[in-house]
Amino acid sequence: MNIPFLDNWLKRHDAEQVHGDASVEYDPERAAAIAELLSECELLRVRAGQAGLELDDTPASLAALDQLPPRWRDDPEELPWLGNDAGLYLGTVIVRTVRGAVWHIWPGGHPVVRLASGREISVVEAGLDWAVNGAPQLSQVYAEAAEA
């Protein structure tokens, strides 16, 4: 999923990615700013809070999200936004807890998580699949990333 505000931000800062390509100099401040921006996930945090769940950026919170009744499926307008947030939250948890995992932004603004092995996880797609279908579970995607 394209995130226009992120794409515009990256264009203003003359970069196409956060980390990982030798052609783009790694800037820790820019990487931290992008990670902070991607971790907001406001809609997901609000909906989880309404269900009594505090999202604390831990793997346990992913398992707790997997257990929530999928009431968001009743609102077709909110569904893609919540799925996008779920993917960004999944990516946030992976980046914060899996050694060597970093955000990687493809040209056009598509964020993925790059693991130390070089494998990339399309977390936004995983979040959308989770929101729409309930699978794969967010905790399952995390477990696979943590094993790599």
PDB file of N, CA and C in Angstrom, residues 47 65-66 68-80 82-83 127-137:
ATOM      1  N   ARG A  47      -8.841   1.808  18.405  1.00  0.00           N
ATOM      2  CA  ARG A  47      -9.758   0.658  18.413  1.00  0.00           C
ATOM      3  C   ARG A  47      -9.332  -0.390  19.441  1.00  0.00           C
ATOM      4  N   LEU A  65      -3.964  -8.772  19.921  1.00  0.00           N
ATOM      5  CA  LEU A  65      -4.726  -8.249  18.781  1.00  0.00           C
ATOM      6  C   LEU A  65      -5.378  -9.388  17.997  1.00  0.00           C
ATOM      7  N   ASP A  66      -4.646 -10.489  17.850  1.00  0.00           N
ATOM      8  CA  ASP A  66      -5.188 -11.644  17.127  1.00  0.00           C
ATOM      9  C   ASP A  66      -6.457 -12.184  17.779  1.00  0.00           C
ATOM     10  N   LEU A  68      -8.807 -10.304  19.352  1.00  0.00           N
ATOM     11  CA  LEU A  68      -9.926  -9.356  19.353  1.00  0.00           C
ATOM     12  C   LEU A  68     -11.006  -9.793  18.361  1.00  0.00           C
ATOM     13  N   PRO A  69     -12.271  -9.604  18.722  1.00  0.00           N
ATOM     14  CA  PRO A  69     -13.343  -9.858  17.743  1.00  0.00           C
ATOM     15  C   PRO A  69     -13.188  -8.857  16.587  1.00  0.00           C
ATOM     16  N   PRO A  70     -13.280  -9.301  15.352  1.00  0.00           N
ATOM     17  CA  PRO A  70     -13.018  -8.422  14.201  1.00  0.00           C
ATOM     18  C   PRO A  70     -14.182  -7.495  13.858  1.00  0.00           C
ATOM     19  N   ARG A  71     -14.565  -6.649  14.787  1.00  0.00           N
ATOM     20  CA  ARG A  71     -15.689  -5.729  14.561  1.00  0.00           C
ATOM     21  C   ARG A  71     -15.421  -4.721  13.455  1.00  0.00           C
ATOM     22  N   TRP A  72     -14.159  -4.463  13.155  1.00  0.00           N
ATOM     23  CA  TRP A  72     -13.801  -3.510  12.115  1.00  0.00           C
ATOM     24  C   TRP A  72     -14.265  -3.983  10.741  1.00  0.00           C
ATOM     25  N   ARG A  73     -14.527  -5.262  10.595  1.00  0.00           N
ATOM     26  CA  ARG A  73     -14.984  -5.776   9.296  1.00  0.00           C
ATOM     27  C   ARG A  73     -16.385  -5.274   8.954  1.00  0.00           C
ATOM     28  N   ASP A  74     -17.096  -4.749   9.944  1.00  0.00           N
ATOM     29  CA  ASP A  74     -18.427  -4.207   9.718  1.00  0.00           C
ATOM     30  C   ASP A  74     -18.390  -2.852   9.030  1.00  0.00           C
ATOM     31  N   ASP A  75     -17.242  -2.232   8.967  1.00  0.00           N
ATOM     32  CA  ASP A  75     -17.112  -0.903   8.372  1.00  0.00           C
ATOM     33  C   ASP A  75     -16.151  -0.973   7.184  1.00  0.00           C
ATOM     34  N   PRO A  76     -16.682  -1.131   5.969  1.00  0.00           N
ATOM     35  CA  PRO A  76     -15.811  -1.284   4.801  1.00  0.00           C
ATOM     36  C   PRO A  76     -14.922  -0.071   4.527  1.00  0.00           C
ATOM     37  N   GLU A  77     -15.320   1.103   5.007  1.00  0.00           N
ATOM     38  CA  GLU A  77     -14.479   2.287   4.806  1.00  0.00           C
ATOM     39  C   GLU A  77     -13.291   2.290   5.768  1.00  0.00           C
ATOM     40  N   GLU A  78     -13.485   1.775   6.968  1.00  0.00           N
ATOM     41  CA  GLU A  78     -12.426   1.772   7.965  1.00  0.00           C
ATOM     42  C   GLU A  78     -11.482   0.580   7.797  1.00  0.00           C
ATOM     43  N   LEU A  79     -11.966  -0.486   7.231  1.00  0.00           N
ATOM     44  CA  LEU A  79     -11.222  -1.734   7.125  1.00  0.00           C
ATOM     45  C   LEU A  79      -9.811  -1.568   6.533  1.00  0.00           C
ATOM     46  N   PRO A  80      -9.654  -0.914   5.370  1.00  0.00           N
ATOM     47  CA  PRO A  80      -8.291  -0.795   4.833  1.00  0.00           C
ATOM     48  C   PRO A  80      -7.374   0.063   5.704  1.00  0.00           C
ATOM     49  N   LEU A  82      -7.548   0.366   9.012  1.00  0.00           N
ATOM     50  CA  LEU A  82      -7.181  -0.429  10.180  1.00  0.00           C
ATOM     51  C   LEU A  82      -6.160  -1.499   9.785  1.00  0.00           C
ATOM     52  N   GLY A  83      -6.363  -2.129   8.624  1.00  0.00           N
ATOM     53  CA  GLY A  83      -5.400  -3.119   8.148  1.00  0.00           C
ATOM     54  C   GLY A  83      -4.031  -2.515   7.905  1.00  0.00           C
ATOM     55  N   GLY A 127      -0.841  -7.011   7.342  1.00  0.00           N
ATOM     56  CA  GLY A 127      -1.855  -6.356   8.172  1.00  0.00           C
ATOM     57  C   GLY A 127      -3.205  -6.288   7.478  1.00  0.00           C
ATOM     58  N   LEU A 128      -3.206  -5.999   6.188  1.00  0.00           N
ATOM     59  CA  LEU A 128      -4.462  -5.961   5.431  1.00  0.00           C
ATOM     60  C   LEU A 128      -5.093  -7.350   5.355  1.00  0.00           C
ATOM     61  N   ASP A 129      -4.268  -8.371   5.100  1.00  0.00           N
ATOM     62  CA  ASP A 129      -4.794  -9.746   5.076  1.00  0.00           C
ATOM     63  C   ASP A 129      -5.386 -10.118   6.428  1.00  0.00           C
ATOM     64  N   TRP A 130      -4.702  -9.736   7.490  1.00  0.00           N
ATOM     65  CA  TRP A 130      -5.186 -10.023   8.842  1.00  0.00           C
ATOM     66  C   TRP A 130      -6.529  -9.323   9.091  1.00  0.00           C
ATOM     67  N   ALA A 131      -6.620  -8.060   8.713  1.00  0.00           N
ATOM     68  CA  ALA A 131      -7.847  -7.301   8.968  1.00  0.00           C
ATOM     69  C   ALA A 131      -9.023  -7.854   8.170  1.00  0.00           C
ATOM     70  N   VAL A 132      -8.778  -8.251   6.937  1.00  0.00           N
ATOM     71  CA  VAL A 132      -9.849  -8.723   6.069  1.00  0.00           C
ATOM     72  C   VAL A 132     -10.200 -10.184   6.346  1.00  0.00           C
ATOM     73  N   ASN A 133      -9.181 -11.038   6.480  1.00  0.00           N
ATOM     74  CA  ASN A 133      -9.397 -12.485   6.553  1.00  0.00           C
ATOM     75  C   ASN A 133      -9.100 -13.120   7.909  1.00  0.00           C
ATOM     76  N   GLY A 134      -8.385 -12.401   8.758  1.00  0.00           N
ATOM     77  CA  GLY A 134      -7.981 -12.978  10.043  1.00  0.00           C
ATOM     78  C   GLY A 134      -6.738 -13.840   9.938  1.00  0.00           C
ATOM     79  N   ALA A 135      -6.160 -13.919   8.754  1.00  0.00           N
ATOM     80  CA  ALA A 135      -4.969 -14.741   8.555  1.00  0.00           C
ATOM     81  C   ALA A 135      -4.089 -14.084   7.502  1.00  0.00           C
ATOM     82  N   PRO A 136      -2.794 -14.160   7.660  1.00  0.00           N
ATOM     83  CA  PRO A 136      -2.114 -14.806   8.779  1.00  0.00           C
ATOM     84  C   PRO A 136      -2.243 -13.966  10.042  1.00  0.00           C
ATOM     85  N   GLN A 137      -2.181 -14.641  11.163  1.00  0.00           N
ATOM     86  CA  GLN A 137      -2.235 -13.902  12.424  1.00  0.00           C
ATOM     87  C   GLN A 137      -0.971 -13.055  12.556  1.00  0.00           C
TER      88      GLN A 137
END
